XYZ file of C-alpha atoms in Angstrom:
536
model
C -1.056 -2.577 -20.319
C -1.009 -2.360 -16.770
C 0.476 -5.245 -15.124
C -0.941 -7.422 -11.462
C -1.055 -4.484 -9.473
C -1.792 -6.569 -6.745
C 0.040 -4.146 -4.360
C 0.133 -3.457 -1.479
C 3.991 -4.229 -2.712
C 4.020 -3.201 -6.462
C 5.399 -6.499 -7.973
C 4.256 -6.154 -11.163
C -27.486 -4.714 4.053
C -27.743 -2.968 2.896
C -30.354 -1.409 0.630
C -32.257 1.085 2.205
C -36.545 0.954 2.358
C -37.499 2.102 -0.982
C -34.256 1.889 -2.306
C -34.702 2.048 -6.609
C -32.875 -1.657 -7.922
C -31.036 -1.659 -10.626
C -30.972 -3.813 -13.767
C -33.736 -6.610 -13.583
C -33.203 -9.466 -11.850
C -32.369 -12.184 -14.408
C -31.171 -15.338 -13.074
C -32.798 -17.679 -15.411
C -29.998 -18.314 -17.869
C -27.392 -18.017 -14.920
C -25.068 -20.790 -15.278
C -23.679 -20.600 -11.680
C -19.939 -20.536 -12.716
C -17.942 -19.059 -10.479
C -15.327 -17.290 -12.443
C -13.473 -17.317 -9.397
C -12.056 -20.934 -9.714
C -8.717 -20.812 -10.146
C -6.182 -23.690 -10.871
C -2.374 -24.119 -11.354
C -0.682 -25.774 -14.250
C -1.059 -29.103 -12.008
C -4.901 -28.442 -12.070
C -4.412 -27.767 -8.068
C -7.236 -25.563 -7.281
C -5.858 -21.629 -5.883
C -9.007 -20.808 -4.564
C -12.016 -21.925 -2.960
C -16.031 -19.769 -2.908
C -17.094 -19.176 0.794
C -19.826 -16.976 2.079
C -19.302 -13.484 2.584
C -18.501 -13.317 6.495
C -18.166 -9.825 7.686
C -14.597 -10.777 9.743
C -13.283 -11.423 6.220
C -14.136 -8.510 4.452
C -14.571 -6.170 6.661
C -11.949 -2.739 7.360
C -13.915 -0.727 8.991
C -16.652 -2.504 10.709
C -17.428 -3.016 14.488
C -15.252 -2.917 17.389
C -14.947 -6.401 18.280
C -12.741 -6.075 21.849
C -15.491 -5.791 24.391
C -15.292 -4.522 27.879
C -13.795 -6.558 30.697
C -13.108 -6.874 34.248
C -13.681 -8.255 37.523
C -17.052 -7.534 39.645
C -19.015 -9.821 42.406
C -22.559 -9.557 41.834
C -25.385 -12.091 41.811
C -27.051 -12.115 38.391
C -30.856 -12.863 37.057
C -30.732 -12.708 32.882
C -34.116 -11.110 31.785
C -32.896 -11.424 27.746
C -31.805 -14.496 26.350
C -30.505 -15.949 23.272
C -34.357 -17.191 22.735
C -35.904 -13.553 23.763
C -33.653 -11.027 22.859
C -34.250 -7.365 23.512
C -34.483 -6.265 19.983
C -32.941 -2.395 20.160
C -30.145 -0.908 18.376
C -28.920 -0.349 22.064
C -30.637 -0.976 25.423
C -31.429 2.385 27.762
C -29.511 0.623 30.468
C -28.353 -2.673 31.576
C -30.492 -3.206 33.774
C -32.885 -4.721 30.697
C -30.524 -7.804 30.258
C -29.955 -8.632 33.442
C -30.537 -8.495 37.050
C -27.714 -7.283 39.540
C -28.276 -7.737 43.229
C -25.605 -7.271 45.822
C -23.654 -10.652 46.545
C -24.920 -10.570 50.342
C -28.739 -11.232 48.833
C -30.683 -13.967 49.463
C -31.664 -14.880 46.118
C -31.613 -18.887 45.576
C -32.616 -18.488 41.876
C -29.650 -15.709 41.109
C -26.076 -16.851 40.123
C -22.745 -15.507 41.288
C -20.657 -13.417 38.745
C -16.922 -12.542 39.641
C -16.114 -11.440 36.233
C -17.355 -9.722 33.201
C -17.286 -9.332 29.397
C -18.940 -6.686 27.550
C -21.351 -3.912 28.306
C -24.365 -1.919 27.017
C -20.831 0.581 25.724
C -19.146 -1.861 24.674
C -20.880 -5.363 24.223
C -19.349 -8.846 22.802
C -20.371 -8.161 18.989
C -21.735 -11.113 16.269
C -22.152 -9.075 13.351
C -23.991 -10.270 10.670
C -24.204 -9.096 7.162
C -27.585 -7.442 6.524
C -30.107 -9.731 3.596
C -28.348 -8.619 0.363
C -26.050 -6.352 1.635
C -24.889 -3.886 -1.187
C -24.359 -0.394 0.129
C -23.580 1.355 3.058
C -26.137 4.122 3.748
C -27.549 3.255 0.994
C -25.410 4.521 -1.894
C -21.514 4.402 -2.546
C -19.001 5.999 -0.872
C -15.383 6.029 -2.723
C -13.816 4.845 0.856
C -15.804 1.423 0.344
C -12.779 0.815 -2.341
C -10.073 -1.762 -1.576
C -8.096 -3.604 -3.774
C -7.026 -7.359 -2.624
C -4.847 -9.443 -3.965
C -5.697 -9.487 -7.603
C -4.384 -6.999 -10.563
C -7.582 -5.002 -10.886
C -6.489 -2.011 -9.924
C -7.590 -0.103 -13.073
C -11.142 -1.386 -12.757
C -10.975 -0.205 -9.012
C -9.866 3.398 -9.462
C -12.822 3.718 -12.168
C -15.073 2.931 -9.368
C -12.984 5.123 -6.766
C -14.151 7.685 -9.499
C -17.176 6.643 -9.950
C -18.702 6.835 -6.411
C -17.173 9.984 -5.722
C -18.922 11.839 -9.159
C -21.516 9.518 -10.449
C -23.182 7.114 -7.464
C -26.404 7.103 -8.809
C -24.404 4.736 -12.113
C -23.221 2.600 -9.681
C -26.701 1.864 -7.402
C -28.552 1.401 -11.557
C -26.239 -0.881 -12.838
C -26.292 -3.536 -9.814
C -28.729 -5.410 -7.733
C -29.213 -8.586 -5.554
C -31.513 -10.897 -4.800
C -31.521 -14.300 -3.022
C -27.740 -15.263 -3.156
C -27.314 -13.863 -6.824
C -25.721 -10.765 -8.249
C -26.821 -8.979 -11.639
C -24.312 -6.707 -13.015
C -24.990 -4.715 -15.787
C -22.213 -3.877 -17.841
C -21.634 -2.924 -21.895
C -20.043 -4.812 -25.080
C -19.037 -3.805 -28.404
C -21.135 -4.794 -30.758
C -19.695 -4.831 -34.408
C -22.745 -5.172 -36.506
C -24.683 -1.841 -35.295
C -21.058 -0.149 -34.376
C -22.529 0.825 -31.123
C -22.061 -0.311 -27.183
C -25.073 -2.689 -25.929
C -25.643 -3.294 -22.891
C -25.202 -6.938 -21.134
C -26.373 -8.421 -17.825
C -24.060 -10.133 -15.959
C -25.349 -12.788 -12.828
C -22.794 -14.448 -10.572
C -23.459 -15.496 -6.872
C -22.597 -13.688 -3.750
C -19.757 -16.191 -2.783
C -16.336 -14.610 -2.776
C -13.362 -16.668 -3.320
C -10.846 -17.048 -0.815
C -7.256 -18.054 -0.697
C -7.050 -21.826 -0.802
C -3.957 -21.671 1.429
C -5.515 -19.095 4.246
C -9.072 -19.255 3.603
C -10.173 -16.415 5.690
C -8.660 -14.377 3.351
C -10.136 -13.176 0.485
C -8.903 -13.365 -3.283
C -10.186 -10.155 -4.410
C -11.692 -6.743 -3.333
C -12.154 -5.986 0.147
C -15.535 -4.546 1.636
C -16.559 -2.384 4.138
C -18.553 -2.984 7.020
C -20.783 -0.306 8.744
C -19.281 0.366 12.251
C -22.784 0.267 14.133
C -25.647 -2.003 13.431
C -28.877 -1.141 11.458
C -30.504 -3.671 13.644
C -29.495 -5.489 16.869
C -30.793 -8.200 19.505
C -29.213 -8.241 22.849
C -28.879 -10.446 25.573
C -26.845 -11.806 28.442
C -24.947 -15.185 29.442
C -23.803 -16.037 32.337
C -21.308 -19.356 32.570
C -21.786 -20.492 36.030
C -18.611 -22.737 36.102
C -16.508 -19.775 35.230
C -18.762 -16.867 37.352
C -18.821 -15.061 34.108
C -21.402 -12.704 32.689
C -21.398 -11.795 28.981
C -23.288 -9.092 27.610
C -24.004 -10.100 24.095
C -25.454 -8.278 20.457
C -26.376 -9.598 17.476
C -26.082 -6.695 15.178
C -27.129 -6.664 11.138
C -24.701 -4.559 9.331
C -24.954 -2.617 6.085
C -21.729 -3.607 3.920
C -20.379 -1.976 1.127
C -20.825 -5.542 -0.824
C -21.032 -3.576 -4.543
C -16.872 -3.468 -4.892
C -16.673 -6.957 -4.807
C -19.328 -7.808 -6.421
C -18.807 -5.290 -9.419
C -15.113 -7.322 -9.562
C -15.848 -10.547 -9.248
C -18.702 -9.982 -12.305
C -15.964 -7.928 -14.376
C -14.339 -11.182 -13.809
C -17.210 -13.334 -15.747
C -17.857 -10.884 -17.873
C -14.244 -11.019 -19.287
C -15.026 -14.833 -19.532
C -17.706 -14.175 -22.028
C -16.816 -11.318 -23.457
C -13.359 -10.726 -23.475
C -12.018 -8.038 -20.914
C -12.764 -4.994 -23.029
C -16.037 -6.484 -24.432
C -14.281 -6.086 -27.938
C -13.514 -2.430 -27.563
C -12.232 -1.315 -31.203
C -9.543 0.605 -29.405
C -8.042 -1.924 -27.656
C -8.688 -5.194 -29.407
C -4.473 -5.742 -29.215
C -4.672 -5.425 -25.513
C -7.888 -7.582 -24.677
C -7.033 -10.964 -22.442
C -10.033 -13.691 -22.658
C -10.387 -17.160 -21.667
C -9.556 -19.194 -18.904
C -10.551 -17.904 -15.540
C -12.200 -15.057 -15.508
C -9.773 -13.049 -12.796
C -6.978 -14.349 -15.165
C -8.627 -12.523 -18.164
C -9.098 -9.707 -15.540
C -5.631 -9.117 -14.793
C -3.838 -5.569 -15.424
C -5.606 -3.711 -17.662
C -6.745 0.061 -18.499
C -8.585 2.152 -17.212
C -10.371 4.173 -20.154
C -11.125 0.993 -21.497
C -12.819 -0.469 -18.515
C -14.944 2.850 -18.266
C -15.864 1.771 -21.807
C -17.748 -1.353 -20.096
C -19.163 0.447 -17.000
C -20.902 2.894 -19.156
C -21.040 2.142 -23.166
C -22.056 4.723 -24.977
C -22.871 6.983 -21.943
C -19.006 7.578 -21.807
C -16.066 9.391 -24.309
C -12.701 7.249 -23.000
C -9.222 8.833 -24.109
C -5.808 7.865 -22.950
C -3.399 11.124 -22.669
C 0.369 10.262 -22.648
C 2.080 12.757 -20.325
C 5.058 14.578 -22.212
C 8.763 15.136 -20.591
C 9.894 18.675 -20.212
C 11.860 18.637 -23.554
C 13.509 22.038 -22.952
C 10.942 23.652 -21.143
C 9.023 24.100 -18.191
C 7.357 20.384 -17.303
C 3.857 21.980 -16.818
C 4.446 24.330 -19.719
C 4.789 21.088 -21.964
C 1.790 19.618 -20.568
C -1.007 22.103 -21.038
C -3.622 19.851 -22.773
C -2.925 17.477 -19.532
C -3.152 20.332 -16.821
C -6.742 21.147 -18.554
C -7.621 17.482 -18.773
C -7.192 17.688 -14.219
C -9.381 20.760 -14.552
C -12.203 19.149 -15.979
C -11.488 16.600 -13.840
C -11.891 18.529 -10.607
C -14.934 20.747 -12.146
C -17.851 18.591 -11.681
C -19.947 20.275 -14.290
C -17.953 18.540 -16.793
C -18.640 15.257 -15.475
C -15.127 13.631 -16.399
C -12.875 11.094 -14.421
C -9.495 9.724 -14.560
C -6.586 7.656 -13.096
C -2.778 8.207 -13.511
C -0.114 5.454 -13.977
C 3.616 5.691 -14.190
C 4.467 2.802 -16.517
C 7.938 0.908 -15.695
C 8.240 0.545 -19.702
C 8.133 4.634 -20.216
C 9.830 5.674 -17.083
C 13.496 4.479 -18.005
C 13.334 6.803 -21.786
C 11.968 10.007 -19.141
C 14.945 9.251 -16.762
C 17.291 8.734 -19.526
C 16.255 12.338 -20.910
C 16.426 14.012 -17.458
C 19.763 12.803 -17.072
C 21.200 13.709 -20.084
C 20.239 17.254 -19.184
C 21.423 16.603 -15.489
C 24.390 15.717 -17.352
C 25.274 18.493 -19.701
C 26.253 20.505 -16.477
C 28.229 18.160 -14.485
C 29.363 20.796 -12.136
C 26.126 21.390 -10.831
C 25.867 17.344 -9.509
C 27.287 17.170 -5.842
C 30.725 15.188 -6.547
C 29.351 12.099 -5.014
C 25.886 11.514 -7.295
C 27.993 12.122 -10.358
C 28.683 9.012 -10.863
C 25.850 7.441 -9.445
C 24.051 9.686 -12.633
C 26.366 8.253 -15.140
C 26.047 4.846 -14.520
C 22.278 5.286 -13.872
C 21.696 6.382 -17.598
C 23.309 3.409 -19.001
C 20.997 1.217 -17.084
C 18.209 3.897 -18.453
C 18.982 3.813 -22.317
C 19.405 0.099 -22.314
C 15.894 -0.052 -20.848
C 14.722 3.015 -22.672
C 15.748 0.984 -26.051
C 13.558 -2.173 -25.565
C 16.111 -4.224 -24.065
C 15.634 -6.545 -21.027
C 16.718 -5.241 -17.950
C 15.807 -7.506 -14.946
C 13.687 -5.334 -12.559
C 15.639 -5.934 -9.696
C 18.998 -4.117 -11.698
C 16.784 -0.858 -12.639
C 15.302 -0.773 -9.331
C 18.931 -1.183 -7.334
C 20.643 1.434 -9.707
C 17.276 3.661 -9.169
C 17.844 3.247 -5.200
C 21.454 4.076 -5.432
C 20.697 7.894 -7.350
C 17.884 8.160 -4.941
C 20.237 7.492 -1.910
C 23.087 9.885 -3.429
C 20.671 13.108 -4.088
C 19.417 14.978 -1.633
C 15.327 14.823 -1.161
C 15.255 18.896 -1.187
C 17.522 18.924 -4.715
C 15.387 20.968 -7.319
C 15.420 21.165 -10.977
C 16.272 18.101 -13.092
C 18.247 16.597 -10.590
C 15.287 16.426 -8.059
C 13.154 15.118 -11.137
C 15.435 12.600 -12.068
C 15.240 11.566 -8.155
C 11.621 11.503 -8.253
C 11.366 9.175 -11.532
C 14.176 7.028 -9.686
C 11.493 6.802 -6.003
C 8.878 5.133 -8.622
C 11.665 2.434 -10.241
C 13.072 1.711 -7.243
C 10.583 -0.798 -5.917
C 10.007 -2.721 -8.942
C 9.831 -6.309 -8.219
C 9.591 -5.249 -4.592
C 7.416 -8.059 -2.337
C 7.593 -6.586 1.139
C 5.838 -2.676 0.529
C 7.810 -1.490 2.949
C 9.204 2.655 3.639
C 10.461 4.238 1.896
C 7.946 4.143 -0.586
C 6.721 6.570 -3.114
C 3.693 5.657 -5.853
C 4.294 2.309 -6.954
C 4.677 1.655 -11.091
C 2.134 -0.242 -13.249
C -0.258 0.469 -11.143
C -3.823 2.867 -11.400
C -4.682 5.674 -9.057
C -7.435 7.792 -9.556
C -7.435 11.422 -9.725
C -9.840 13.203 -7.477
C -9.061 16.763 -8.796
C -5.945 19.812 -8.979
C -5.736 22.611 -7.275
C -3.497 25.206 -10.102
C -1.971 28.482 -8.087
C 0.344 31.177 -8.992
C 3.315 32.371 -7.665
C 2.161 33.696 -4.426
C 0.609 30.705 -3.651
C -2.752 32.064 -4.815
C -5.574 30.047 -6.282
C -6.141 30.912 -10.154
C -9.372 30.422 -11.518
C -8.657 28.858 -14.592
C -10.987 27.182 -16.934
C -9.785 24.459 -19.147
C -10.328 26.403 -22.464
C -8.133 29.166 -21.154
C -5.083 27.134 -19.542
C -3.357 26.764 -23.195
C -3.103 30.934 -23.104
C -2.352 30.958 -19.224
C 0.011 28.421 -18.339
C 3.062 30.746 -17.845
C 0.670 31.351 -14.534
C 0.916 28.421 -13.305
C 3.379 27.453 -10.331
C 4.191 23.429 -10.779
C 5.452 23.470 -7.090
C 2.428 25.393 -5.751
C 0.137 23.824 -7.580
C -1.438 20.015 -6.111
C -3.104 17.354 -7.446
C -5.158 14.803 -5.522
C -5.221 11.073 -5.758
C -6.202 7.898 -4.644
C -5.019 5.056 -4.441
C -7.596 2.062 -4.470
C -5.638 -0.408 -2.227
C -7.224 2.371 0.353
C -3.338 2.718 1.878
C -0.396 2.821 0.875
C 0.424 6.478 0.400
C 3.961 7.582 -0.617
C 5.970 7.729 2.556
C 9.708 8.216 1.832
C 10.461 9.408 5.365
C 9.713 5.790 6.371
C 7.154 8.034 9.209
C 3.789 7.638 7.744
C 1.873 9.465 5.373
C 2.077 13.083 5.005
C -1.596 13.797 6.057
C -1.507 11.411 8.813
C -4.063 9.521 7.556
C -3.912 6.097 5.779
C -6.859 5.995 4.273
C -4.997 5.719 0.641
C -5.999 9.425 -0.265
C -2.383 11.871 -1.331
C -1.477 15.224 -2.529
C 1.513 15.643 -4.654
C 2.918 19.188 -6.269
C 1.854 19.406 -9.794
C 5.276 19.037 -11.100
C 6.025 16.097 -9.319
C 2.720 14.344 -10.483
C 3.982 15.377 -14.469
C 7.252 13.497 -13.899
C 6.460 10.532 -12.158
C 3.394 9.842 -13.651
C 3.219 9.006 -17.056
C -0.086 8.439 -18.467
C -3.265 9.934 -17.645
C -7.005 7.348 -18.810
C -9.568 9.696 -18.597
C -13.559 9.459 -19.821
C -15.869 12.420 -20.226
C -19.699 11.199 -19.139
C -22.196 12.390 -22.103
């Protein structure tokens, strides 16, 4: 089971006119507990429930540094607080407020020295549009940002989700008046068969009781502009300063949070899986509900987004074992072909687990091994005394985190990034162990263990670099075609940053927006387990 992901550092409003709702609204049962309310083993409480501000969730929204600088004017306001102009932006300034020259005779003006804002770029007060849920009125997969809680596998499920299937999302939740219905899916034993269950919780999102602008959970996004704004002007006589002021409403992408925090009850009541036959072993229940939430899979939670309405499988990716890695991992190649086909309506997310990466490294080396002389003189060693760490761990024994991930950093540090073959694969497994039990997320940094990113698609080409057109019914027959170097695969990661960056100079695409491309073979060794669920 995936552990807290809650990485960063890998230790362990707006519905549009018309818009169709989803599930009924059904708040007469609702209980109001918030499944939010967390307490230590001194019953201190972690967290408290706030209102959703947009400066707290917000990672995309509004410029908030206006304009500034010095000017001597006498100023008139013509919109106030009390009479806005109500405009998603004023043709010109002159609207708000009055300039005449300073010279002017004009007993009933005030003199202005100074400035702050403009019609470009005013002093903002957004404000979250009346049950904000979407941003443009559906999904987008860039609302997705994972806080400070281990839900990552729930998260790249809905990374996966709004990208293929946004229409599921906007059915299964709606708001009204302060409270939330969810609709999500149980197992139920008697008829064999996944029923669905509505799940109300209020719009409050918990925050950290020690810093409580910051939120628990999710993240959400803010729109940058307004949908609707009222502006105005100030002026502060005592200070000669003019402000030009909006009130904008903002769309936010409230769903993510929303969606987690009701996982969160929903594990309460029915146990995180809703009693999925597959994973009864693995299910957490009671206590808090973000406790019963924490580290989980990803097939299985697709299990509760959609019930019957989805086929979940969880595909262990195989080690080269004496031949080509991609040649050992057809069925898994064609499993990121359906994936990037749309017709075939499936998604996924990849995870390198820190309990199967030490038995992969262990085998790589033992191959690295068998040819000493092909190991530069000073990683020899390094090797050797790497695989003893890697069989101990590889048998079931405890190794402390810290002593894999220092032996992994030492092999990493003594082969060079451009070494090929098994050597460069046993460096690549080692990038992944290396931060266990890391706090800090600093570079270098490659894909972080126990933790879910979801797969947006592959892109398989030959040896020229050419792009095959491969279905997944032929790939079995074809595979010798494919070029694990050439070949990419696309992911995401639903903290929304933290891309591998093992120069220590940013991410590769220059982007941090979360969103990678690895080489196929690279993706095969470090990652060791792909969820995946086919929509019906």
């Amino acid at each position: 089971m995936l552990q807290a992901g809650e990485r960063a550092d890998s230790s362990t409003q707006g519905r549009k006119e018309g818009q169709t709702r989803g599930n009924a609204y059904v708040a007469d049962w609702f209980t109001a507990r918030d499944p939010l309310d967390r307490t230590d083993v001194a019953g201190n409480a972690l967290s408290e429930p706030g209102e959703t501000d947009p400066s707290t969730g917000s990672f995309d929204g509004p410029e908030s540094t206006p304009a500034q600088g010095p000017m001597d004017s006498l100023a008139r306001v013509r919109a106030t607080e009390a009479d806005p102009v109500l405009t998603l932006r004023p043709s010109t300034e002159a609207e708000l407020v009055e300039l005449l020259p300073a010279t002017a005779v004009a007993p009933d003006a005030t003199r202005v020295t100074k400035r702050y804002g403009s019609v470009e770029q005013p002093f903002a007060y957004p404000e979250l549009a009346l049950d904000a849920l979407f941003i443009g009125g559906t999904p987008h997969a860039e609302d997705v940002q994972q806080g400070g809680l281990g839900t990552c596998y729930l998260l790249a499920d809905l990374v996966s989700m709004a990208s293929q299937d946004p229409a599921h999302i906007e059915g299964m939740i709606s708001v009204q008046g302060g409270v939330a219905v969810v609709m999500f899916h149980r197992y139920d034993e008697a008829s064999q068969t996944w029923v669905p269950v509505p799940v109300p919780i209020t719009t409050t999102l918990a925050r950290n009781k020690e810093n409580s602008g910051t939120l628990l959970g999710a993240g959400f996004r803010v729109a940058k502009e307004p949908v609707s704004a009222a502006w105005y002007a100030e002026i502060n006589p005592s200070q000669e300063e003019l402000v030009i002021v909006r009130k904008g409403v903002h769309e936010a992408a409230m769903w993510v949070p929303l969606i987690e925090k009701a996982y969160a009850r929903y594990s309460e009541m029915y146990g995180q899986y809703g009693g999925h036959p597959g994973h009864m072993n693995d299910e957490q229940a009671g206590g808090s509900g973000y406790d019963a939430a924490e580290g989980g899979w990803s097939s299985a939670a697709m299990r509760v987004l959609y019930g019957e309405g989805v086929v979940d499988q969880q595909v262990r990716i195989k080690d080269a074992e004496g031949t080509t890695v991609v040649g050992n991992n057809a069925t898994r190649v064609a499993a990121l072909l359906r994936i990037s086909d749309p017709r075939t309506r499936t998604m996924g997310a990849a995870s390198g687990m820190s309990d199967q990466l030490p038995e992969r490294l262990a085998a790589i080396l033992e191959r690295v091994l068998a040819n000493p002389d092909a190991v530069p003189p000073d990683a020899l060693a390094i090797c050797r005394s790497v695989l003893v760490v890697a069989n101990v761990a590889a048998a079931g024994n405890a190794v402390p985190p810290a002593v894999l991930a220092s032996h992994a950093r030492a092999l990493v540090d003594a082969v060079p990034a451009d070494s090929g073959g098994e050597l460069g694969r046993a460096r690549d497994v080692c990038t992944v162990l290396m931060d266990l039990g890391a706090t800090d997320g600093t570079a270098p940094r490659s894909i972080y263990a126990n933790h879910a990113y979801s797969v947006a698609g592959a892109v398989l080409r030959g040896g020229r670099g050419q792009v095959l057109d491969l279905r997944p019914e032929d790939l079995r027959a074809r595979i010798g075609e494919v070029d694990g170097l050439r070949s990419e695969v696309e992911l995401r990661n639903p903290h929304r940053r933290n891309e591998p960056d093992m120069e220590g100079d940013g991410p590769a695409d220059g982007v941090e927006d979360g969103t990678f491309r690895m080489p196929l073979d690279q993706f095969l060794t470090m990652f060791t387990q792909l969820d995946l669920g086919a929509l019906q």
